Amino acid sequence: MTDSLGQQKPVNIKAQLQACRSKEETFKALVTLSKTLPRLSAEEKIEDNKIKGCESAVWLITTETNGVRHFKADSDAKLMRGVLVAILSLVEGKTLTDIQQMDLKTELAELNLASYLTSSRSNGVLAICSQLQRT
Amino acid sequence: MAFDPSSLRPLFPILSQQAYDHPLTYLDNAATTQKPLSVLDAIQHYYRHDNANVHRGAHCLSDRATNRFEQARNTVAHFINAPEQSHIIWTKGATEAINMVAFGLEHLLEEGDEILITSLEHHANLVPWQQLAFRTGARLRVLPLTSKGDWAPEFSRYFTDRTRIFAATQISNAIGTTTPLKIMLEHAKQQGAFTLVDGAQAVAHYPIDVRTLDCDFYAFSGHKMYGPTGIGVLYGKNHALEVLMPYQTGGEMVRHVSHHATEFNVLPYRLEAGTPNIEGVIGLAAACDFLSAQDRNALLAWEHTLAEHVYSRLHKEGDIEIYSPEKCATLVSLSVPNIHILDLNAYLDSQGVAVRAGSHCAHPLMAQLGVAGTLRASFACYNTMEEANRFCDVLLEAIDLLSDE
C-alpha cells in the first residue's frame, strides 16, 4: 500500500509552509507540495467522493484500518492539491476521535493557510475540514 | 491625444495602496468599481448635514433631504435621457429592478406565452424570467447568440406573436460582448412584447439614451458605475411602469389606507415601498455627476484601448484562450487549458492584481463556451496602461509557474 502522502513527512510540510514570509512564497510552496499528492483514478473521482461547497472540484476518500484513518484526495486545482497535502498531513493515521478533537482551523492558520479559510474562497477548505471530522 | 488616467487617480485614493507588498492593481471593475471622493463626500455630507426621512416630516432637515433626494432622481433621469423623473424607480440594484418587472408583469402572462432572453445573460436576467415562466406556465426561450454577439437572420423566428417579454443584456458581464440590441428590440416591438434591457455592464462605459434605445424598461446598478452599493434604477416608460403590479407594498407607496382597501400612490412612489436608500440615491447622483463631468467618449476609448492592448498581448500566447471580442470590449475574459483559473487567480492575487475567476453568474454561457469558468480582467477609466501590462506580465508568470513541465 502506498503512503497517501507520498514521500513528504508531516514535519517537513509544516516547516516548509511556516517558512513562507509572503503570499507569493506560500503560493510557490503549495505548488511544490501539490506535486507530492498521488492523483486519484477516474473511478475514484465520482460524485459520491466529491466535497460540496468547493470552488474547485475536490474528492476525498476515507478508509479505516485497525481503528486509524487513511485519506486519499484530489482536486482539479493545483493549489488545492497543495492545501490537501497540508491538511491530510495533519490527520493521516489518526483515530477519528483524535481528529475530532483537533482544531483544524487553528492548525491550518499556523501553516500560513489562514487566507484559504476565509468564507469567500475556502468554503471549500472548511467543508473539507468538517468532512474529515465526520463519522 | 490619448486620454491620461493619471488625472483621475487622486479622485480614487483606495487605488494607491499596497496589496501584500505590491501596488494594488484593481481590475475587477465589472464586479464593482471604486468610488470617487465626490461620491464619498456626498454621502458623508448627507449624514452630517441633511439626514432625515424623506417625503414626510415638515421640518428643515426633511425638506432638505427630500429636495436632495428628488434632485437626484432628476440627475439620474438626465443621465440616461429619460423624459420624466417619475420614470426613475429606485431599487437595490439591477437585480431588484429586473425582479420588480418580472413580478409586476406576472398578472399579464398566460400559459403558452413566451419570454425571450439571450444566451449571454447574467443569472439576474435569467432566473427571474425562468421562475416567472414556472409560475405562469409561460415558456422561456433563449436566443442563441454566439460569444461574438452577431445577429443571424434566422434569429427573427424566435420573436413570435406569443412573445410577451423580451429581456436582454446590453453587454455580457462574463465576456464583454455587446449584443445586437437595436435589431432585437425592433423584432420584439413588432410582436408587441415588453422589452427590458439589462444595462448593468454598460452604464459605467457608454452614454445611455433610453429614448434612442426605445426599450420599455432599463435596469442598472449604482455600484458598477462609481456609485454606492445597494442602489440601482429601474427606468420604465410611463405605460410600462403603470401596468406593473407593485411587488412590495407598505408605507410610502400608498395614498390612502383603510383596513379593507388601499389606494396606491402615483409613480414613481407606487413602486417604492418603505423608507428608501437615501444615502445610496444621493451617492448615485454624485456618481452620475462625476461621469457627466468627464469626456465620456474619451473614457470609453481609453477603456477599449486597455482591453485591446491586453487582448493583443495575450492572444499571441498559444496557450491562452480568450472569449472576449478583440475590439470594443472593456474587459478580457480568458482561460488556459490544463491550468485551473483559481490557481491563476491565486498567483495574481499574491502579486496584488485583483481580477475575478469564476462563472460570473452565467452558468449557461460557461456551458456554451465549454468551460467551468474564466479569468476576467475588467477595466475602468482610472486604470493605467502600466496596470494592463502588469496583468499580462503576472498572468504569464503564473502560467509559467503552474505549467507541468
Coordinates of C-alpha atoms in Angstrom, one line a residue:
Chain A
M1 CA 0.0 0.0 0.0
T2 CA 1.4 3.4 -1.0
D3 CA 1.6 6.1 1.5
S4 CA -1.2 8.6 0.5
L5 CA 1.1 11.5 1.4
G6 CA 3.9 10.5 -0.9
Q7 CA 7.4 10.9 0.5
Q8 CA 6.8 14.1 2.4
K9 CA 6.9 13.9 6.2
P10 CA 4.3 16.0 8.1
V11 CA 7.1 17.8 9.9
N12 CA 8.6 18.9 6.6
I13 CA 5.3 20.1 5.3
K14 CA 4.8 22.2 8.4
A15 CA 8.3 23.6 8.2
Q16 CA 8.0 24.5 4.5
L17 CA 4.8 26.3 5.0
Q18 CA 5.8 28.1 8.2
A19 CA 8.9 29.4 6.5
C20 CA 6.8 31.3 4.0
R21 CA 7.0 35.0 4.5
S22 CA 4.6 36.2 1.8
K23 CA 1.6 35.2 -0.1
E24 CA 3.8 34.6 -3.1
E25 CA 6.1 32.2 -1.1
T26 CA 3.0 30.3 0.2
F27 CA 1.7 30.0 -3.3
K28 CA 5.0 28.6 -4.5
A29 CA 5.3 26.2 -1.5
L30 CA 1.7 24.9 -2.2
V31 CA 2.6 24.4 -5.9
T32 CA 5.6 22.3 -4.8
L33 CA 3.6 20.3 -2.3
S34 CA 0.9 19.7 -4.8
K35 CA 3.3 17.6 -6.8
T36 CA 3.6 15.1 -3.9
L37 CA -0.1 14.3 -3.9
P38 CA -0.8 11.0 -5.6
R39 CA -3.7 11.6 -8.1
L40 CA -6.9 9.7 -7.9
S41 CA -8.1 7.5 -10.7
A42 CA -11.1 8.4 -12.8
E43 CA -13.1 5.6 -11.0
E44 CA -12.3 7.3 -7.7
K45 CA -13.3 10.7 -8.8
I46 CA -17.0 10.0 -8.6
E47 CA -19.8 12.3 -7.3
D48 CA -20.1 10.4 -4.1
N49 CA -16.5 11.2 -3.2
K50 CA -16.9 14.9 -4.1
I51 CA -17.0 17.5 -1.4
K52 CA -19.8 20.0 -1.8
G53 CA -19.0 23.7 -1.3
C54 CA -15.7 23.9 -3.0
E55 CA -15.0 26.4 -5.9
S56 CA -12.6 23.8 -7.3
A57 CA -13.6 20.2 -7.5
V58 CA -12.3 18.2 -4.5
W59 CA -12.6 14.5 -4.0
L60 CA -11.9 12.8 -0.6
I61 CA -11.8 9.1 0.2
T62 CA -11.6 7.9 3.7
T63 CA -10.7 4.4 4.8
E64 CA -10.1 2.9 8.3
T65 CA -7.8 0.1 9.2
N66 CA -7.2 -1.1 12.8
G67 CA -9.0 1.9 14.1
V68 CA -6.9 4.6 12.3
R69 CA -7.9 6.6 9.4
H70 CA -6.3 6.9 6.0
F71 CA -7.1 9.5 3.4
K72 CA -6.8 9.9 -0.4
A73 CA -7.8 13.1 -2.0
D74 CA -7.5 15.0 -5.3
S75 CA -8.6 18.3 -6.9
D76 CA -8.7 19.8 -10.3
A77 CA -6.8 22.9 -8.9
K78 CA -3.1 22.7 -8.2
L79 CA -3.1 25.0 -5.2
M80 CA -6.0 23.0 -3.7
R81 CA -3.9 19.8 -4.1
G82 CA -1.1 21.6 -2.1
V83 CA -3.6 22.5 0.6
L84 CA -4.9 18.9 0.6
V85 CA -1.3 17.7 1.2
A86 CA -1.1 20.1 4.2
I87 CA -4.5 19.2 5.6
L88 CA -4.1 15.4 5.2
S89 CA -0.6 15.6 6.9
L90 CA -2.4 16.7 10.0
V91 CA -4.9 13.9 10.1
E92 CA -3.4 10.9 8.3
G93 CA -3.1 7.8 10.5
K94 CA -5.0 9.2 13.4
T95 CA -8.2 7.8 15.0
L96 CA -11.5 9.6 14.3
T97 CA -11.7 10.6 18.0
D98 CA -8.3 12.2 17.7
I99 CA -9.2 14.0 14.5
Q100 CA -12.5 15.2 16.0
Q101 CA -10.6 16.7 18.9
M102 CA -8.3 18.7 16.7
D103 CA -8.8 22.4 16.0
L104 CA -8.1 22.1 12.3
K105 CA -8.8 25.7 11.5
T106 CA -6.2 26.9 14.0
E107 CA -3.7 24.3 12.9
L108 CA -4.1 25.4 9.2
A109 CA -3.7 29.1 10.2
E110 CA -0.4 28.2 11.9
L111 CA 0.7 26.9 8.5
N112 CA 0.1 30.3 6.9
L113 CA -3.1 29.0 5.3
A114 CA -5.5 31.3 7.1
S115 CA -6.4 33.1 3.8
Y116 CA -7.6 29.8 2.5
L117 CA -10.0 29.6 5.3
T118 CA -12.0 32.8 4.6
S119 CA -15.5 32.2 3.7
S120 CA -15.3 33.6 0.2
R121 CA -12.6 31.4 -1.1
S122 CA -12.4 28.5 1.2
N123 CA -15.8 27.4 1.9
G124 CA -14.0 24.5 0.2
V125 CA -11.3 24.1 2.9
L126 CA -13.8 24.5 5.7
A127 CA -16.0 21.8 4.0
I128 CA -13.0 19.5 3.8
C129 CA -12.3 20.0 7.5
S130 CA -15.8 19.2 8.5
Q131 CA -15.8 16.2 6.2
L132 CA -12.6 14.9 7.9
Q133 CA -14.2 15.1 11.3
R134 CA -17.4 13.4 10.3
T135 CA -18.0 9.7 11.2
Chain B
M1 CA -4.1 62.7 -27.9
A2 CA -4.6 59.6 -25.7
F3 CA -6.6 60.0 -22.5
D4 CA -4.4 60.2 -19.4
P5 CA -6.0 58.4 -16.4
S6 CA -3.4 59.9 -14.0
S7 CA -5.7 63.0 -13.6
L8 CA -8.4 60.7 -12.2
R9 CA -6.2 58.6 -9.8
P10 CA -6.2 61.2 -7.0
L11 CA -10.0 61.1 -7.0
F12 CA -9.8 57.4 -6.0
P13 CA -7.5 57.2 -3.0
I14 CA -8.3 53.5 -2.5
L15 CA -6.3 52.7 -5.6
S16 CA -3.0 53.9 -4.2
Q17 CA -2.5 51.2 -1.6
Q18 CA -0.3 48.2 -1.4
A19 CA -1.7 44.7 -1.6
Y20 CA 0.7 42.1 0.0
D21 CA 3.6 44.5 -0.6
H22 CA 2.7 45.1 -4.2
P23 CA 0.9 48.1 -5.7
L24 CA -2.8 47.2 -5.9
T25 CA -3.8 46.6 -9.5
Y26 CA -7.6 46.7 -9.4
L27 CA -9.0 45.0 -12.5
D28 CA -12.3 43.7 -11.1
N29 CA -14.4 46.7 -12.2
A30 CA -17.1 44.6 -13.8
A31 CA -17.9 43.3 -10.3
T32 CA -17.8 46.7 -8.7
T33 CA -16.0 49.9 -9.5
Q34 CA -14.2 52.1 -6.9
K35 CA -15.9 55.3 -5.8
P36 CA -14.5 58.8 -6.4
L37 CA -14.1 61.2 -3.4
S38 CA -17.1 63.2 -4.7
V39 CA -19.4 60.2 -4.1
L40 CA -17.9 59.6 -0.6
D41 CA -18.2 63.3 0.2
A42 CA -21.9 63.4 -0.9
I43 CA -22.8 60.5 1.3
Q44 CA -20.8 62.0 4.2
H45 CA -22.4 65.4 3.7
Y46 CA -25.8 64.0 3.7
Y47 CA -25.4 62.3 7.1
R48 CA -23.5 65.2 8.5
H49 CA -25.9 67.9 7.4
D50 CA -29.2 66.7 5.9
N51 CA -30.1 63.4 7.4
A52 CA -33.9 63.0 7.8
N53 CA -36.5 60.7 6.3
V54 CA -37.9 61.9 3.0
H55 CA -41.4 62.8 1.9
R56 CA -42.8 63.2 5.4
G57 CA -41.6 65.5 8.3
A58 CA -42.4 69.1 7.7
H59 CA -39.2 70.4 9.1
C60 CA -36.0 71.9 7.8
L61 CA -33.9 68.7 7.6
S62 CA -36.7 66.7 6.0
D63 CA -37.3 69.3 3.4
R64 CA -33.6 69.5 2.6
A65 CA -33.2 65.7 2.4
T66 CA -36.3 65.4 0.3
N67 CA -35.1 68.0 -2.1
R68 CA -31.7 66.4 -2.5
F69 CA -33.4 63.0 -2.9
E70 CA -35.7 64.2 -5.6
Q71 CA -33.0 66.3 -7.2
A72 CA -31.1 63.0 -7.5
R73 CA -34.0 61.5 -9.4
N74 CA -33.7 64.4 -11.8
T75 CA -30.0 63.9 -12.2
V76 CA -30.4 60.2 -13.0
A77 CA -33.2 60.9 -15.4
H78 CA -31.0 63.4 -17.2
F79 CA -28.1 61.0 -17.1
I80 CA -30.0 58.4 -19.2
N81 CA -32.1 60.9 -21.0
A82 CA -35.4 59.7 -19.5
P83 CA -38.2 62.1 -20.4
E84 CA -39.6 62.4 -16.9
Q85 CA -38.1 61.9 -13.5
S86 CA -41.1 59.9 -12.4
H87 CA -39.9 57.2 -14.8
I88 CA -36.9 56.6 -12.5
I89 CA -37.7 54.0 -9.8
W90 CA -35.1 53.4 -7.1
T91 CA -34.2 49.8 -6.4
K92 CA -31.4 47.9 -4.6
G93 CA -29.7 47.3 -7.9
A94 CA -30.2 45.9 -11.4
T95 CA -31.3 42.5 -9.9
E96 CA -34.1 44.0 -7.9
A97 CA -35.1 46.2 -10.9
I98 CA -35.5 43.1 -13.1
N99 CA -37.3 41.2 -10.4
M100 CA -39.7 44.1 -10.0
V101 CA -40.6 43.8 -13.7
A102 CA -40.8 40.0 -13.6
F103 CA -43.3 40.1 -10.6
G104 CA -45.0 43.2 -11.9
L105 CA -45.9 41.7 -15.3
E106 CA -47.0 38.3 -13.9
H107 CA -50.7 39.3 -14.0
L108 CA -50.5 39.8 -17.7
L109 CA -49.0 36.4 -18.6
E110 CA -50.9 33.3 -19.6
E111 CA -49.9 29.7 -20.2
G112 CA -48.2 29.4 -23.6
D113 CA -46.9 32.9 -23.6
E114 CA -43.3 33.3 -24.4
I115 CA -40.5 35.1 -22.5
L116 CA -37.4 35.5 -24.7
I117 CA -33.9 36.2 -23.4
T118 CA -30.4 35.7 -24.9
S119 CA -27.8 33.1 -24.2
L120 CA -25.4 35.8 -22.9
E121 CA -27.4 36.7 -19.8
H122 CA -26.2 37.1 -16.2
H123 CA -28.3 35.0 -13.8
A124 CA -30.0 38.2 -12.7
N125 CA -31.6 38.5 -16.1
L126 CA -32.4 34.8 -16.4
V127 CA -33.6 33.3 -13.1
P128 CA -36.4 35.9 -12.6
W129 CA -37.8 35.1 -16.0
Q130 CA -37.3 31.3 -15.6
Q131 CA -39.2 31.5 -12.3
L132 CA -41.9 33.7 -13.8
A133 CA -42.3 31.1 -16.5
F134 CA -42.7 28.3 -13.9
R135 CA -45.3 30.3 -12.0
T136 CA -47.4 31.2 -15.1
G137 CA -46.9 28.3 -17.5
A138 CA -45.2 30.7 -19.9
R139 CA -42.3 29.3 -21.9
L140 CA -38.8 30.7 -21.5
R141 CA -37.0 30.8 -24.8
V142 CA -33.3 31.6 -25.4
L143 CA -32.0 33.4 -28.4
P144 CA -28.7 31.6 -29.2
L145 CA -26.3 34.5 -29.6
T146 CA -22.7 33.5 -30.2
S147 CA -20.0 34.7 -27.9
K148 CA -19.3 37.4 -30.6
G149 CA -22.9 38.6 -30.3
D150 CA -23.6 38.6 -34.1
W151 CA -27.1 38.8 -35.4
A152 CA -28.2 36.0 -37.7
P153 CA -31.3 36.3 -39.9
E154 CA -32.8 33.1 -38.6
F155 CA -33.0 34.7 -35.1
S156 CA -36.1 36.6 -36.2
R157 CA -38.0 33.3 -35.8
Y158 CA -37.6 33.5 -32.0
F159 CA -39.8 36.5 -31.9
T160 CA -43.4 35.3 -32.2
D161 CA -46.9 36.6 -31.6
R162 CA -46.7 34.8 -28.2
T163 CA -43.5 36.7 -27.2
R164 CA -44.8 38.8 -24.3
I165 CA -41.5 39.8 -22.8
F166 CA -38.0 40.2 -24.3
A167 CA -35.1 40.8 -21.9
A168 CA -31.5 41.2 -23.0
T169 CA -28.3 42.4 -21.6
Q170 CA -26.6 45.3 -23.4
I171 CA -23.1 44.0 -22.6
S172 CA -22.2 40.5 -21.3
N173 CA -20.7 40.7 -17.9
A174 CA -18.8 37.5 -18.3
I175 CA -17.1 38.0 -21.7
G176 CA -17.8 41.7 -22.6
T177 CA -19.7 41.1 -25.8
T178 CA -22.1 43.9 -26.9
T179 CA -25.4 42.4 -28.0
P180 CA -27.2 43.4 -31.2
L181 CA -29.8 45.3 -29.2
K182 CA -31.2 47.5 -31.9
I183 CA -32.4 44.8 -34.2
M184 CA -33.5 42.6 -31.3
L185 CA -35.6 45.4 -29.8
E186 CA -37.1 46.1 -33.2
H187 CA -38.2 42.5 -33.6
A188 CA -39.6 42.4 -30.1
K189 CA -41.6 45.6 -30.6
Q190 CA -43.0 44.3 -33.8
Q191 CA -44.6 41.5 -31.8
G192 CA -45.8 43.9 -29.1
A193 CA -43.6 42.4 -26.4
F194 CA -42.5 44.3 -23.4
T195 CA -38.8 45.0 -23.7
L196 CA -36.2 45.1 -20.9
V197 CA -32.5 46.0 -21.2
D198 CA -30.1 45.0 -18.5
G199 CA -27.6 47.9 -18.5
A200 CA -25.6 46.9 -15.5
Q201 CA -22.4 46.4 -17.5
A202 CA -23.0 49.3 -19.9
V203 CA -23.7 52.4 -17.8
A204 CA -20.2 52.9 -16.5
H205 CA -18.8 52.9 -20.0
Y206 CA -21.4 54.0 -22.5
P207 CA -23.5 57.2 -22.5
I208 CA -27.0 55.8 -22.2
D209 CA -30.0 57.3 -24.0
V210 CA -33.2 55.4 -23.2
R211 CA -35.2 57.4 -25.7
T212 CA -33.0 56.3 -28.6
L213 CA -32.9 52.7 -27.3
D214 CA -36.7 52.9 -27.0
C215 CA -37.0 49.9 -24.6
D216 CA -39.8 49.7 -22.1
F217 CA -37.5 49.1 -19.2
Y218 CA -33.9 49.7 -18.5
A219 CA -32.2 48.3 -15.3
F220 CA -28.8 49.2 -13.8
S221 CA -26.8 49.2 -10.6
G222 CA -25.1 52.2 -9.0
H223 CA -22.0 50.3 -7.7
K224 CA -20.8 49.3 -11.2
M225 CA -20.8 53.0 -12.3
Y226 CA -18.7 54.5 -9.5
G227 CA -21.7 54.8 -7.1
P228 CA -22.5 53.1 -3.8
T229 CA -23.7 49.6 -3.4
G230 CA -27.3 48.8 -2.6
I231 CA -28.8 51.4 -5.0
G232 CA -29.9 50.8 -8.5
V233 CA -32.5 52.1 -11.0
L234 CA -35.4 50.7 -12.9
Y235 CA -36.3 53.1 -15.7
G236 CA -39.6 52.5 -17.5
K237 CA -41.8 54.1 -20.0
N238 CA -44.9 55.5 -18.4
H239 CA -47.3 52.9 -19.7
A240 CA -44.9 50.1 -18.9
L241 CA -44.4 51.3 -15.3
E242 CA -48.2 51.9 -14.9
V243 CA -49.0 48.2 -15.7
L244 CA -46.5 46.8 -13.1
M245 CA -48.2 45.4 -10.0
P246 CA -46.1 46.7 -7.1
Y247 CA -44.1 43.7 -5.9
Q248 CA -43.7 45.2 -2.5
T249 CA -46.3 47.1 -0.5
G250 CA -46.2 49.1 2.7
G251 CA -45.5 52.7 3.6
E252 CA -44.6 55.5 1.1
M253 CA -46.3 53.7 -1.8
V254 CA -49.8 54.5 -0.7
R255 CA -52.2 57.4 -0.9
H256 CA -54.9 56.2 1.4
V257 CA -55.2 53.1 3.5
S258 CA -58.1 51.6 5.5
H259 CA -58.3 48.1 7.0
H260 CA -60.1 46.9 3.9
A261 CA -58.6 48.7 1.0
T262 CA -55.5 50.7 -0.2
E263 CA -55.2 53.3 -2.8
F264 CA -51.8 53.2 -4.3
N265 CA -49.7 56.4 -4.8
V266 CA -48.7 57.7 -8.2
L267 CA -45.4 56.9 -10.0
P268 CA -42.6 56.7 -9.0
Y269 CA -43.7 56.2 -5.4
R270 CA -46.2 53.4 -6.2
L271 CA -43.2 51.1 -6.8
E272 CA -41.1 52.3 -3.9
A273 CA -42.4 50.8 -0.7
G274 CA -40.7 51.7 2.6
T275 CA -38.0 54.2 3.5
P276 CA -35.7 54.4 0.5
N277 CA -31.9 54.1 0.5
I278 CA -31.5 57.8 0.7
E279 CA -27.7 57.9 1.1
G280 CA -27.4 55.5 -1.9
V281 CA -29.6 57.7 -4.0
I282 CA -27.5 60.8 -3.2
G283 CA -24.3 58.9 -3.8
L284 CA -25.6 57.6 -7.1
A285 CA -26.4 61.1 -8.2
A286 CA -22.9 62.2 -7.3
A287 CA -21.6 59.3 -9.5
C288 CA -23.7 60.5 -12.4
D289 CA -22.2 64.0 -11.9
F290 CA -18.7 62.5 -11.8
L291 CA -19.3 60.7 -15.1
S292 CA -21.1 63.6 -16.7
A293 CA -18.2 65.9 -15.9
Q294 CA -15.9 63.7 -18.0
D295 CA -15.4 63.4 -21.7
R296 CA -17.4 60.1 -21.9
N297 CA -16.1 59.2 -25.3
A298 CA -12.5 59.7 -24.3
L299 CA -13.0 57.5 -21.2
L300 CA -14.7 54.8 -23.3
A301 CA -11.9 55.0 -26.0
W302 CA -9.3 54.6 -23.2
E303 CA -11.1 51.6 -21.7
H304 CA -11.2 50.0 -25.2
T305 CA -7.5 50.8 -25.6
L306 CA -6.7 48.9 -22.4
A307 CA -8.8 45.9 -23.2
E308 CA -7.5 45.8 -26.8
H309 CA -3.9 46.0 -25.6
V310 CA -4.4 43.1 -23.2
Y311 CA -6.1 41.1 -25.9
S312 CA -3.3 41.8 -28.4
R313 CA -0.6 40.8 -26.0
L314 CA -2.3 37.7 -24.7
H315 CA -3.8 36.2 -27.9
K316 CA -0.3 35.7 -29.3
E317 CA 0.3 33.3 -26.4
G318 CA -0.7 29.9 -27.8
D319 CA -1.9 28.5 -24.5
I320 CA -4.4 31.3 -23.7
E321 CA -7.9 31.1 -24.9
I322 CA -9.7 34.5 -25.0
Y323 CA -13.5 34.6 -25.1
S324 CA -13.9 38.4 -25.3
P325 CA -14.2 40.3 -28.6
E326 CA -10.9 41.7 -29.9
K327 CA -12.3 45.2 -30.3
C328 CA -14.7 47.5 -28.4
A329 CA -14.8 45.5 -25.2
T330 CA -13.9 46.8 -21.8
L331 CA -12.8 43.5 -20.3
V332 CA -10.8 40.4 -21.3
S333 CA -12.1 37.0 -20.2
L334 CA -9.9 34.0 -20.7
S335 CA -8.8 30.6 -19.7
V336 CA -5.7 28.5 -20.0
P337 CA -6.1 24.8 -20.9
N338 CA -4.9 22.5 -18.1
I339 CA -4.5 25.3 -15.6
H340 CA -7.3 26.0 -13.1
I341 CA -8.5 29.6 -13.1
L342 CA -8.4 29.6 -9.3
D343 CA -4.7 28.8 -9.4
L344 CA -4.1 31.7 -11.8
N345 CA -6.2 33.9 -9.7
A346 CA -4.3 33.0 -6.5
Y347 CA -1.0 34.0 -8.1
L348 CA -2.4 37.2 -9.5
D349 CA -3.7 38.0 -6.0
S350 CA -0.4 37.2 -4.4
Q351 CA 1.1 39.9 -6.7
G352 CA -1.6 42.5 -5.8
V353 CA -3.6 42.0 -9.1
A354 CA -7.3 41.9 -8.4
V355 CA -9.4 40.1 -11.0
R356 CA -12.3 37.7 -11.0
A357 CA -12.1 34.0 -11.5
G358 CA -15.3 32.0 -11.8
S359 CA -18.5 31.5 -13.8
H360 CA -19.5 35.2 -13.4
C361 CA -23.1 34.3 -12.5
A362 CA -23.6 33.0 -16.1
H363 CA -23.6 29.2 -15.9
P364 CA -25.4 28.6 -19.2
L365 CA -23.0 30.9 -21.0
M366 CA -20.0 29.0 -19.5
A367 CA -21.6 25.7 -20.7
Q368 CA -21.9 27.2 -24.2
L369 CA -18.2 28.2 -24.1
G370 CA -17.4 24.7 -22.8
V371 CA -15.6 26.0 -19.7
A372 CA -16.3 25.8 -16.0
G373 CA -15.3 29.4 -15.6
T374 CA -13.0 32.2 -16.9
L375 CA -10.5 34.6 -15.5
R376 CA -11.7 38.2 -16.2
A377 CA -9.8 41.4 -16.1
S378 CA -12.2 44.3 -16.4
F379 CA -11.2 47.9 -16.8
A380 CA -12.4 51.3 -15.6
C381 CA -11.5 54.8 -16.6
Y382 CA -8.9 55.1 -13.8
N383 CA -6.8 52.1 -14.9
T384 CA -3.5 52.7 -16.5
M385 CA -1.5 51.1 -19.3
E386 CA 1.0 50.0 -16.6
E387 CA -1.7 48.1 -14.9
A388 CA -2.8 46.5 -18.1
N389 CA 0.7 45.4 -18.7
R390 CA 1.2 44.2 -15.1
F391 CA -1.8 42.0 -15.5
C392 CA -0.3 40.4 -18.6
D393 CA 3.1 40.0 -17.1
V394 CA 1.9 38.4 -13.9
L395 CA -0.5 36.2 -15.8
L396 CA 2.3 34.9 -17.9
E397 CA 4.4 34.3 -14.8
A398 CA 1.5 32.4 -13.3
I399 CA 1.2 30.2 -16.4
D400 CA 4.9 29.5 -16.3
L401 CA 4.8 28.5 -12.6
L402 CA 1.7 26.4 -13.0
S403 CA 2.5 24.6 -16.2
D404 CA 3.6 21.0 -15.8
E405 CA 6.9 20.5 -17.4

